Coordinates of N, CA and C and ligand atoms in Angstrom, one line a residue:
T1 N 94.7 140.4 127.2 CA 95.6 141.1 126.0 C 96.2 140.0 125.0
T2 N 95.9 138.7 125.1 CA 96.3 137.8 124.4 C 95.2 136.9 124.0
A3 N 95.2 136.3 123.0 CA 94.2 135.5 122.1 C 94.4 134.1 122.7
R4 N 95.4 133.8 123.3 CA 95.6 132.4 123.7 C 94.8 131.9 124.9
R5 N 94.2 130.8 124.6 CA 93.2 130.0 125.3 C 93.8 129.3 126.5
P6 N 93.4 129.7 127.7 CA 93.9 129.1 129.1 C 93.9 127.7 128.8
L7 N 94.8 126.9 129.4 CA 94.9 125.4 129.6 C 95.2 125.1 131.0
M8 N 94.3 124.3 131.6 CA 94.5 123.5 132.5 C 94.9 122.0 132.1
A9 N 95.7 121.5 132.8 CA 96.1 120.1 132.5 C 96.5 119.5 133.7
G10 N 95.6 118.1 134.0 CA 95.9 117.4 135.1 C 96.8 116.3 134.8
N11 N 97.9 116.3 135.6 CA 98.8 115.3 135.2 C 98.6 114.4 136.3
W12 N 97.9 113.1 136.3 CA 97.8 112.1 137.4 C 98.8 111.4 137.7
K13 N 99.8 111.6 137.1 CA 100.8 110.8 137.5 C 100.6 109.2 137.5
M14 N 101.6 108.4 138.3 CA 100.8 106.9 138.5 C 99.9 106.8 139.6
N15 N 98.7 107.5 139.4 CA 97.7 107.3 140.5 C 96.2 107.2 139.6
L16 N 95.4 106.6 140.4 CA 94.0 106.0 139.8 C 94.1 104.9 138.8
N17 N 93.5 103.9 139.3 CA 93.2 102.7 138.2 C 92.1 103.0 137.4
H18 N 92.0 102.1 136.5 CA 90.9 102.5 135.3 C 89.6 102.7 136.0
L19 N 89.2 102.1 137.2 CA 87.9 102.1 137.7 C 87.8 103.8 138.2
E20 N 88.9 103.8 139.1 CA 88.9 105.0 139.6 C 88.8 106.3 138.8
A21 N 89.6 106.1 137.3 CA 89.6 107.1 136.7 C 88.0 107.3 135.9
I22 N 87.2 106.3 135.8 CA 85.9 106.5 135.4 C 85.2 107.2 136.5
A23 N 85.3 106.7 137.8 CA 84.5 107.7 138.7 C 85.2 109.3 139.0
H24 N 86.3 109.2 138.7 CA 86.9 110.6 138.7 C 86.6 111.5 137.4
T25 N 86.5 110.9 136.4 CA 86.0 111.5 135.2 C 84.7 112.0 134.9
Q26 N 84.1 110.8 135.7 CA 82.4 111.3 135.7 C 82.2 112.6 136.7
K27 N 83.0 112.8 137.7 CA 82.6 114.0 138.8 C 83.2 115.1 137.9
L28 N 84.1 115.0 137.2 CA 84.4 116.1 136.5 C 83.6 116.4 135.6
A29 N 83.0 115.5 134.7 CA 81.9 115.8 133.6 C 80.8 116.5 134.3
F30 N 80.4 115.9 135.5 CA 79.2 116.6 136.3 C 79.3 117.8 136.5
A31 N 80.4 118.3 137.2 CA 80.7 119.5 137.6 C 81.2 120.6 136.7
L32 N 81.8 120.3 135.5 CA 82.3 121.3 134.5 C 80.9 121.5 133.5
N33 N 80.8 122.9 133.0 CA 79.8 123.1 132.6 C 80.1 124.0 131.2
D34 N 79.5 124.2 130.1 CA 79.8 124.9 129.0 C 80.3 126.2 129.2
K35 N 80.0 126.9 130.1 CA 80.4 128.0 130.6 C 82.2 127.9 130.8
D36 N 82.3 126.8 131.6 CA 83.8 126.6 131.9 C 84.6 126.2 130.7
F37 N 84.0 125.5 129.8 CA 84.8 124.9 128.4 C 84.7 126.2 127.4
D38 N 83.8 127.0 127.6 CA 84.1 128.4 126.9 C 85.3 129.1 127.1
R39 N 85.7 128.9 128.3 CA 86.6 129.6 128.7 C 88.4 129.3 129.0
V40 N 88.3 127.8 129.1 CA 89.4 127.2 129.4 C 89.3 125.9 128.7
D41 N 90.4 125.5 128.0 CA 90.8 124.0 127.9 C 90.9 123.3 128.9
V42 N 90.4 121.9 129.0 CA 90.5 121.2 130.3 C 91.1 119.9 129.5
A43 N 92.3 119.6 130.2 CA 93.0 118.2 129.7 C 93.4 117.5 130.9
L44 N 93.3 116.2 130.6 CA 93.6 115.0 131.7 C 94.7 114.3 131.0
L45 N 95.8 113.9 131.8 CA 96.9 113.1 131.5 C 96.9 112.0 132.5
P46 N 96.0 110.9 132.0 CA 96.2 109.7 133.0 C 97.1 108.6 132.4
P47 N 97.3 107.9 133.3 CA 98.2 106.6 132.9 C 97.4 105.8 131.8
F48 N 98.5 105.1 131.1 CA 98.0 104.5 129.8 C 97.0 103.8 130.0
T49 N 96.9 103.2 131.0 CA 95.9 101.9 131.1 C 94.6 102.5 131.4
D50 N 94.4 103.7 131.5 CA 93.0 104.7 132.0 C 92.5 105.2 130.5
L51 N 93.5 105.2 129.6 CA 93.1 106.1 128.6 C 91.8 105.5 127.8
R52 N 91.8 104.2 127.6 CA 90.4 103.9 126.8 C 89.3 104.1 127.8
S53 N 89.4 104.1 129.0 CA 88.3 104.2 129.9 C 87.7 105.9 129.6
V54 N 88.9 106.6 129.7 CA 88.4 108.1 129.6 C 88.0 108.4 128.3
Q55 N 88.5 107.6 127.0 CA 88.0 108.0 125.9 C 86.6 107.6 125.8
T56 N 86.0 106.4 126.5 CA 84.8 106.1 126.4 C 83.8 106.9 126.9
L57 N 84.3 107.6 127.9 CA 83.0 108.5 128.6 C 83.0 109.8 127.9
V58 N 84.5 110.3 127.4 CA 84.5 111.4 126.6 C 83.8 111.6 125.2
D59 N 83.8 110.2 124.5 CA 83.0 110.0 123.3 C 81.4 109.8 123.5
G60 N 81.4 109.0 124.6 CA 80.0 108.4 124.8 C 79.0 109.9 125.2
D61 N 79.5 110.6 126.1 CA 78.9 111.8 126.6 C 79.2 112.9 125.9
K62 N 80.0 112.9 124.7 CA 80.2 114.3 124.0 C 81.1 115.2 125.1
L63 N 81.8 115.1 126.1 CA 82.3 115.7 126.7 C 83.4 116.6 126.3
R64 N 83.5 118.0 126.5 CA 84.4 118.8 126.2 C 85.8 118.8 126.6
I65 N 86.1 117.5 127.5 CA 87.4 117.2 128.3 C 88.2 116.7 126.9
V66 N 89.4 116.9 127.2 CA 90.4 116.6 126.1 C 91.6 115.7 127.1
Y67 N 92.3 114.7 126.3 CA 92.9 113.9 127.3 C 94.4 113.8 126.6
G68 N 95.4 112.9 127.1 CA 96.7 112.6 126.3 C 97.2 111.8 127.5
G69 N 98.2 111.4 126.8 CA 99.5 110.4 127.7 C 100.5 111.3 128.4
Q70 N 100.9 110.7 129.5 CA 102.1 111.3 130.1 C 103.4 111.0 129.8
D71 N 103.7 110.2 128.2 CA 105.0 109.8 127.7 C 104.5 109.3 126.5
L72 N 105.4 109.1 125.8 CA 105.3 108.3 124.4 C 106.8 107.8 123.9
S73 N 106.8 106.7 123.3 CA 108.1 106.1 122.5 C 108.5 107.2 121.7
R74 N 110.0 107.3 121.5 CA 110.5 108.0 120.4 C 110.2 107.2 119.0
H75 N 109.9 106.0 119.1 CA 109.9 105.0 117.9 C 108.0 104.9 117.7
D76 N 107.9 104.5 116.4 CA 106.4 104.6 115.9 C 105.9 103.0 116.2
G77 N 106.8 102.2 116.5 CA 106.3 100.5 116.6 C 107.3 99.9 116.5
G78 N 107.2 98.6 117.0 CA 108.4 97.6 116.9 C 108.7 96.9 118.3
A79 N 109.9 96.3 118.1 CA 110.2 95.4 119.5 C 110.9 96.6 120.5
Y80 N 109.8 97.0 121.1 CA 110.3 98.0 122.4 C 109.6 97.7 123.5
T81 N 109.6 96.6 124.2 CA 108.8 95.9 125.2 C 108.4 97.0 126.2
G82 N 107.3 97.2 126.5 CA 106.9 98.1 127.6 C 106.7 99.7 127.3
D83 N 106.9 100.0 125.8 CA 106.7 101.1 125.2 C 105.2 101.7 124.9
V84 N 105.1 102.6 124.6 CA 103.9 102.8 123.9 C 104.0 104.1 123.0
S85 N 103.5 103.9 121.7 CA 103.9 104.9 120.6 C 103.0 105.9 120.5
G86 N 103.3 107.0 119.8 CA 102.4 108.0 119.4 C 100.9 107.6 118.7
A87 N 101.4 106.7 117.7 CA 100.2 106.0 116.7 C 99.5 105.5 117.6
M88 N 99.7 104.7 118.7 CA 98.8 104.3 119.7 C 97.9 105.0 120.6
L89 N 98.5 106.3 120.9 CA 97.9 107.3 121.8 C 96.9 107.8 120.7
A90 N 97.4 108.5 119.2 CA 96.5 109.0 118.5 C 95.0 108.1 118.3
K91 N 95.7 106.8 118.3 CA 94.3 106.0 117.8 C 93.3 106.0 119.2
L92 N 93.9 106.5 120.3 CA 92.8 106.2 121.4 C 92.3 107.8 121.6
G93 N 92.5 108.6 120.6 CA 91.6 109.8 120.6 C 92.6 110.8 121.5
C94 N 93.8 110.7 122.0 CA 94.7 111.8 122.5 C 94.8 113.0 121.7
T95 N 94.7 114.1 122.3 CA 95.3 115.2 121.9 C 96.6 115.7 122.4
F96 N 96.9 115.4 123.6 CA 98.1 116.0 124.1 C 99.1 114.6 124.2
V97 N 100.5 114.8 124.5 CA 101.2 114.2 125.3 C 102.3 114.7 126.0
L98 N 102.2 114.7 127.4 CA 103.6 114.9 128.2 C 104.6 114.5 127.4
V99 N 105.9 115.4 127.5 CA 107.2 115.1 127.0 C 108.3 115.8 128.0
G100 N 109.1 114.8 128.3 CA 110.2 115.6 129.2 C 109.9 115.9 130.4
H101 N 108.9 115.2 131.1 CA 108.5 115.7 132.6 C 109.5 115.5 133.3
S102 N 109.9 116.3 134.5 CA 111.1 116.2 135.0 C 111.1 114.8 135.9
E103 N 110.0 114.1 136.1 CA 110.1 112.7 136.7 C 110.9 111.7 135.8
R104 N 110.5 112.0 134.4 CA 110.8 111.0 133.3 C 112.5 111.3 133.3
R105 N 112.8 112.6 133.3 CA 114.1 113.1 133.3 C 114.8 112.6 134.3
Q106 N 114.4 112.5 135.6 CA 115.3 112.1 136.6 C 115.1 110.6 136.7
Y107 N 113.8 109.7 136.7 CA 114.0 108.4 137.0 C 114.3 107.8 135.6
H108 N 114.1 108.2 134.6 CA 114.3 107.3 133.2 C 115.5 107.9 132.5
H109 N 116.1 108.7 132.9 CA 117.3 109.4 132.6 C 117.0 109.9 131.2
E110 N 116.1 110.6 130.8 CA 115.8 111.2 129.6 C 116.6 112.6 129.3
D111 N 117.2 112.4 128.4 CA 118.1 113.8 128.1 C 117.3 114.6 127.0
D112 N 118.2 115.7 126.7 CA 117.3 116.6 125.7 C 117.3 116.0 124.3
D113 N 118.3 115.1 123.8 CA 118.1 114.4 122.6 C 117.0 113.5 122.7
L114 N 116.7 112.7 123.7 CA 115.6 111.8 123.5 C 114.4 112.7 123.9
V115 N 114.4 113.8 124.4 CA 113.1 114.4 124.6 C 112.8 115.0 123.1
N116 N 113.9 115.5 122.3 CA 113.5 116.0 121.2 C 113.0 115.1 120.1
A117 N 113.5 113.8 120.3 CA 113.2 112.7 119.5 C 111.4 112.2 119.8
K118 N 111.0 112.6 121.0 CA 110.0 112.4 121.4 C 109.0 113.4 121.1
V119 N 109.3 114.5 120.9 CA 108.7 115.6 120.4 C 108.4 115.3 118.9
L120 N 109.2 114.8 118.3 CA 108.9 114.7 116.8 C 108.1 113.6 116.8
A121 N 108.3 112.4 117.5 CA 107.4 111.3 117.4 C 105.9 111.9 117.6
A122 N 105.9 112.7 118.9 CA 104.5 113.4 118.9 C 104.0 113.9 117.7
Y123 N 104.7 114.8 116.7 CA 104.4 115.5 115.8 C 103.7 114.5 114.9
R124 N 104.6 113.3 114.4 CA 104.4 112.5 113.5 C 103.1 112.0 113.8
H125 N 102.5 111.9 114.9 CA 101.1 111.3 114.7 C 99.9 112.4 115.2
S126 N 100.4 113.6 115.0 CA 99.3 114.8 114.7 C 99.1 115.0 116.6
L127 N 100.0 114.7 117.5 CA 99.8 114.8 118.8 C 100.4 116.2 119.2
T128 N 100.0 117.1 120.2 CA 100.2 118.3 120.6 C 101.5 117.9 121.8
P129 N 102.6 118.0 121.7 CA 103.5 117.8 122.9 C 103.2 119.1 124.0
I130 N 103.0 118.6 125.1 CA 103.4 119.5 126.4 C 104.7 119.1 127.0
L131 N 105.6 120.2 126.4 CA 107.2 119.9 126.7 C 107.4 120.4 127.9
C132 N 107.9 119.7 128.9 CA 108.1 120.1 130.3 C 109.6 120.7 130.5
V133 N 110.1 121.7 130.8 CA 111.4 122.3 131.0 C 111.2 122.8 132.6
G134 N 112.6 123.0 133.3 CA 112.5 123.7 134.5 C 113.6 123.1 135.3
E135 N 114.3 123.9 136.2 CA 115.4 123.9 136.8 C 115.3 123.1 138.2
G136 N 116.2 122.7 138.7 CA 116.2 122.0 140.2 C 116.7 123.0 141.1
L137 N 117.0 122.6 142.2 CA 117.0 123.7 143.4 C 118.5 124.3 143.4
P138 N 119.5 123.6 143.0 CA 121.0 124.1 142.9 C 120.9 125.3 141.8
V139 N 120.3 124.9 140.5 CA 120.3 125.7 139.8 C 119.6 127.1 140.0
R140 N 118.6 127.0 140.8 CA 117.8 127.9 141.1 C 118.5 129.1 141.9
Q141 N 119.2 128.2 143.0 CA 120.1 129.0 144.2 C 121.1 129.7 143.4
A142 N 121.6 129.3 142.3 CA 122.8 129.8 141.6 C 122.2 130.9 140.7
G143 N 121.1 131.0 140.5 CA 120.2 131.9 139.7 C 120.4 131.4 138.3
G144 N 120.4 130.4 137.8 CA 120.5 130.0 136.6 C 119.3 129.4 135.9
Q145 N 118.1 129.8 136.6 CA 116.8 129.3 135.9 C 116.7 129.5 134.8
V146 N 116.9 130.7 134.3 CA 116.3 131.0 133.0 C 117.3 130.4 131.9
A147 N 118.6 130.4 131.9 CA 119.5 129.6 131.0 C 119.4 128.3 131.1
H148 N 118.9 127.8 132.2 CA 118.6 126.3 132.3 C 117.5 125.8 131.3
S149 N 116.3 126.7 131.6 CA 115.1 126.3 131.1 C 115.3 126.6 129.5
V150 N 115.7 127.7 129.1 CA 115.8 128.2 127.7 C 116.8 126.8 127.0
S151 N 117.8 126.7 127.7 CA 118.5 125.4 127.2 C 117.8 124.1 126.9
Q152 N 117.1 123.9 128.0 CA 115.9 122.5 127.7 C 115.1 122.7 126.4
L153 N 114.8 124.0 126.4 CA 113.8 124.3 125.0 C 114.5 124.3 124.0
D154 N 115.5 124.7 124.1 CA 116.7 124.8 122.5 C 116.5 123.3 122.3
G155 N 117.2 122.4 123.2 CA 117.2 121.0 123.0 C 116.2 119.9 122.5
A156 N 115.0 120.5 122.9 CA 113.8 120.0 122.6 C 113.2 120.2 121.3
L157 N 113.5 121.4 120.9 CA 113.0 122.0 119.8 C 114.0 122.0 118.5
R158 N 114.8 121.3 118.9 CA 115.9 121.1 117.6 C 115.3 120.5 116.5
T159 N 115.4 121.0 115.3 CA 114.8 120.7 114.0 C 113.4 120.4 113.9
V160 N 112.4 121.3 115.0 CA 111.1 121.5 114.8 C 110.9 122.6 114.4
T161 N 109.8 122.6 113.2 CA 109.8 123.4 112.3 C 109.0 124.8 113.1
A162 N 108.8 125.9 112.4 CA 108.0 127.0 112.8 C 106.6 126.6 112.7
E163 N 106.2 125.8 111.8 CA 104.7 125.2 111.8 C 104.5 124.1 112.8
Q164 N 105.5 123.6 113.1 CA 105.1 122.6 114.3 C 105.2 123.1 115.4
A165 N 106.3 124.2 115.7 CA 106.3 124.9 117.1 C 105.1 125.6 117.5
R166 N 104.3 126.1 116.4 CA 103.4 126.9 116.8 C 102.2 126.4 117.5
S167 N 102.2 125.0 117.7 CA 101.3 124.2 118.2 C 101.6 123.6 119.7
V168 N 102.9 123.9 120.0 CA 103.4 123.1 120.8 C 103.2 124.0 122.3
V169 N 102.7 123.1 123.6 CA 102.5 123.8 124.5 C 103.8 123.5 125.6
V170 N 104.4 124.6 126.2 CA 105.6 124.4 127.1 C 105.0 124.4 128.3
A171 N 105.6 123.7 129.4 CA 105.3 123.9 130.8 C 106.8 124.0 131.3
Y172 N 106.6 125.3 132.2 CA 108.0 125.5 133.1 C 107.4 125.0 134.4
E173 N 108.3 124.0 134.8 CA 108.0 123.4 136.1 C 109.2 123.5 136.8
P174 N 109.5 124.3 137.7 CA 110.8 124.1 138.5 C 110.7 122.8 139.6
V175 N 111.8 122.1 139.4 CA 111.5 120.8 140.0 C 111.6 120.9 141.6
W176 N 112.1 121.9 142.0 CA 111.7 122.2 143.5 C 110.5 122.7 143.9
A177 N 109.7 123.0 142.9 CA 108.4 123.1 143.3 C 107.4 122.1 143.1
I178 N 107.9 120.7 142.7 CA 106.9 119.9 142.1 C 106.8 118.9 143.0
G179 N 105.2 118.6 143.8 CA 105.1 117.8 144.6 C 105.5 118.1 146.2
T180 N 106.1 119.4 146.2 CA 106.7 119.7 147.4 C 106.1 120.6 148.4
G181 N 105.1 121.4 147.6 CA 104.0 122.5 148.5 C 104.6 123.6 148.4
E182 N 106.0 123.5 147.6 CA 106.7 125.1 147.7 C 106.3 125.5 146.1
V183 N 105.5 126.7 146.4 CA 105.1 127.0 144.8 C 106.0 128.0 144.4
A184 N 106.3 128.3 143.4 CA 107.0 129.6 142.7 C 106.3 130.8 142.9
T185 N 106.7 131.8 143.1 CA 106.1 133.2 143.1 C 105.4 133.4 141.8
P186 N 104.5 134.3 141.5 CA 104.1 134.4 140.3 C 105.0 135.4 139.3
A187 N 106.0 136.1 140.3 CA 107.1 136.9 139.5 C 108.1 135.6 139.1
D188 N 108.3 134.7 139.8 CA 109.3 133.8 139.3 C 108.7 133.0 138.3
A189 N 107.4 132.8 138.3 CA 106.8 132.1 137.2 C 107.0 133.1 135.7
Q190 N 106.6 134.1 136.1 CA 106.8 135.0 134.9 C 108.0 135.2 134.3
E191 N 108.8 135.3 135.1 CA 110.4 135.5 134.8 C 110.9 134.4 133.7
V192 N 110.7 133.1 134.0 CA 111.1 132.2 133.2 C 110.1 132.1 132.0
C193 N 108.6 132.1 132.3 CA 107.9 131.8 131.1 C 108.0 133.1 129.8
S194 N 108.4 134.2 130.5 CA 108.5 135.2 129.5 C 109.8 135.2 128.8
A195 N 110.9 134.7 129.4 CA 112.0 134.2 128.8 C 112.0 133.1 127.7
L196 N 110.9 132.1 128.1 CA 110.7 131.2 127.0 C 110.1 131.5 125.6
R197 N 109.0 132.6 125.9 CA 108.5 133.1 124.9 C 109.3 133.8 124.2
A198 N 110.3 134.8 124.9 CA 111.3 135.5 124.2 C 112.2 134.5 123.1
R199 N 112.6 133.5 123.8 CA 113.6 132.3 123.1 C 112.9 131.8 121.9
L200 N 111.5 131.7 122.0 CA 110.5 131.3 120.6 C 110.6 132.1 119.6
A201 N 110.6 133.5 119.9 CA 110.8 134.5 119.1 C 112.1 134.4 118.5
E202 N 113.0 133.9 118.9 CA 114.4 134.2 118.4 C 114.4 132.9 117.5
L203 N 114.0 131.7 118.1 CA 114.3 130.4 117.1 C 113.2 130.5 116.2
Y204 N 111.9 131.2 116.2 CA 111.1 131.1 114.9 C 110.8 132.7 114.7
D205 N 109.5 133.0 115.1 CA 109.2 134.5 114.9 C 108.2 134.9 115.8
G206 N 107.9 136.2 116.1 CA 106.9 136.7 117.0 C 105.7 136.2 116.7
E207 N 105.2 135.7 115.8 CA 103.8 135.1 115.7 C 103.8 133.7 116.5
V208 N 104.7 132.9 116.0 CA 104.9 131.9 117.0 C 105.0 131.8 118.3
A209 N 105.8 132.8 118.7 CA 106.2 133.1 120.1 C 104.6 133.5 120.8
A210 N 103.9 134.4 120.2 CA 102.8 134.7 120.7 C 101.6 133.8 120.6
A211 N 101.7 132.7 120.0 CA 100.8 131.9 119.7 C 101.0 130.5 120.6
V212 N 102.1 130.1 121.2 CA 102.5 129.2 122.1 C 102.0 129.4 123.5
R213 N 101.1 128.3 123.8 CA 100.7 128.4 125.3 C 101.8 127.8 126.3
I214 N 102.2 128.8 127.3 CA 103.1 128.4 128.3 C 102.6 128.3 129.5
L215 N 102.7 127.0 130.3 CA 102.0 126.8 131.4 C 103.1 126.9 132.6
Y216 N 102.5 127.1 133.9 CA 103.2 126.8 135.1 C 103.0 125.8 135.5
G217 N 103.8 125.0 136.3 CA 103.6 123.8 136.9 C 104.5 123.8 138.3
G218 N 103.9 123.1 139.4 CA 104.6 123.1 140.7 C 103.7 123.7 141.6
S219 N 103.1 122.5 142.1 CA 102.4 122.9 143.5 C 101.3 123.8 143.4
V220 N 100.7 123.9 142.4 CA 99.7 124.7 141.9 C 98.4 124.0 142.8
K221 N 97.7 125.2 143.2 CA 96.4 124.9 144.0 C 95.3 125.8 143.8
S222 N 94.1 125.9 144.2 CA 93.1 126.7 144.0 C 93.2 128.0 144.9
D223 N 94.0 127.9 145.9 CA 94.4 128.9 146.7 C 95.6 129.8 146.0
N224 N 96.5 129.4 145.3 CA 97.5 130.2 144.8 C 97.4 130.2 143.2
I225 N 96.4 129.9 142.4 CA 96.3 130.0 140.9 C 96.1 131.1 140.6
A226 N 95.3 132.0 141.1 CA 94.9 133.5 140.7 C 96.2 134.0 140.3
G227 N 96.8 134.4 141.1 CA 98.2 135.3 141.0 C 99.1 134.6 139.8
I228 N 99.2 133.5 139.7 CA 100.0 132.8 138.9 C 99.3 133.1 137.4
M229 N 97.9 132.9 137.4 CA 97.2 133.0 135.8 C 97.2 134.7 135.5
D230 N 97.5 135.4 136.7 CA 97.5 137.0 136.2 C 98.8 137.2 135.4
Q231 N 99.8 136.5 135.4 CA 101.0 136.9 134.6 C 100.8 136.8 133.4
P232 N 101.3 137.8 132.7 CA 100.9 138.0 131.0 C 101.5 136.9 130.3
D233 N 102.6 136.1 130.6 CA 103.1 134.9 129.9 C 102.7 133.8 130.3
V234 N 102.0 133.6 131.3 CA 101.7 132.3 131.7 C 100.2 132.2 131.2
D235 N 99.7 130.9 130.7 CA 98.7 130.8 129.8 C 97.7 129.5 130.2
G236 N 98.2 129.1 131.7 CA 97.5 127.9 132.4 C 98.5 127.1 133.2
A237 N 98.0 126.2 133.8 CA 98.8 125.2 134.3 C 98.7 124.0 134.3
L238 N 100.1 123.3 134.8 CA 100.2 121.9 134.7 C 100.2 121.4 136.2
V239 N 98.9 120.4 136.5 CA 98.7 120.2 137.9 C 99.0 118.8 138.1
G240 N 99.7 118.5 139.2 CA 99.9 117.0 139.7 C 99.0 116.9 140.8
G241 N 99.2 116.7 142.0 CA 98.6 116.5 143.0 C 97.3 117.2 143.5
A242 N 97.1 118.3 143.0 CA 95.7 118.9 143.2 C 94.5 118.3 142.1
S243 N 95.2 117.5 141.1 CA 94.3 117.3 139.9 C 93.7 116.1 140.4
L244 N 94.2 115.3 141.5 CA 93.6 114.1 141.9 C 92.4 114.2 142.8
D245 N 92.0 115.4 143.1 CA 90.8 115.8 143.7 C 89.9 116.7 142.9
P246 N 88.8 116.0 142.3 CA 87.7 116.3 141.3 C 87.4 117.8 141.8
G247 N 87.1 118.2 142.9 CA 86.5 119.4 143.4 C 87.6 120.4 143.4
E248 N 88.7 120.0 143.6 CA 90.1 121.4 143.6 C 90.2 121.3 142.1
F249 N 90.3 120.4 141.4 CA 90.7 120.6 140.0 C 89.4 121.4 139.3
V250 N 88.4 121.3 139.6 CA 87.5 122.2 139.0 C 87.7 123.7 139.6
K251 N 87.8 123.9 140.6 CA 88.1 125.0 141.1 C 89.2 125.6 140.5
L252 N 90.5 125.0 140.1 CA 91.4 125.4 139.1 C 90.9 125.9 137.8
C253 N 90.0 125.1 137.4 CA 89.5 125.2 136.1 C 88.9 126.6 136.1
R254 N 88.4 127.1 137.2 CA 87.7 128.3 137.5 C 88.5 129.3 137.9
F255 N 89.6 129.3 137.8 CA 90.6 130.4 138.2 C 89.9 132.0 138.2
G256 N 90.4 132.7 138.8 CA 90.2 134.0 139.0 C 88.7 134.4 139.2
E257 N 87.7 133.3 139.1 CA 86.3 133.6 139.3 C 85.7 133.7 140.7
Ligands
LIG301 C1 103.4 118.0 137.9 O1 104.5 117.1 138.3 O2 103.4 118.1 136.8 C2 103.3 118.8 139.0 C3 102.9 120.2 138.6 O3 103.2 118.3 140.2 P1 102.4 118.8 141.5 O4 101.2 119.9 141.2 O5 101.8 118.0 142.4 O6 103.5 119.7 142.2

């Protein structure tokens, strides 16, 4: 009942060196066909050091796979040793960039202000941010998952215009479900994803809310994807562990078939 195109995004995290990335992308390219790409957008989010290799395969073989970075600097360039700018990602043909992944929030102390600055940096370089929000276990146990996730959305989209927000991708990733094998129920995913969409309608308007793709992430596998994708406000998945197995990731791209 919606015109939103499903998006399956594989977050490789700090896995696969550039040679492994080439082999992995070639396996995906061999297995995925036009019918798959007609139905779903397939995105890879490799480590920075793999992006050039992925770009070469995508361009050389005219693959319909898109790709992006797992993070970016809030700055566009300059004396920021170790950081990578949105301009650099754009130059490598990136479509997407993850912003505010829970592992960045946890291990690199990224707060809502920094996440907001990174969202703005992504837009400056025509990258589509995949904005990650989601509560930890104590918040879930206290029933605060909606308030927490909505507040992270508010913080990240501060000063983002309706025109920009229309293209954002939001990923609801309950931290307790990431890499734990503990998947949220379809109803859990729908509860927060629908609340996030309702909040987008308040922050902007119904048209923006209806256009934005909202993904679920957290221990998604081929045997639990169908129920999650059945939910009306879930438009795809952000997949960590299972995206490292090409066969499994292809199955995820064929959810419900
Ligand atoms: C993630 O890190 O975005 C993620 C969803 O990981 P996993 O699928 O391994 O839980």
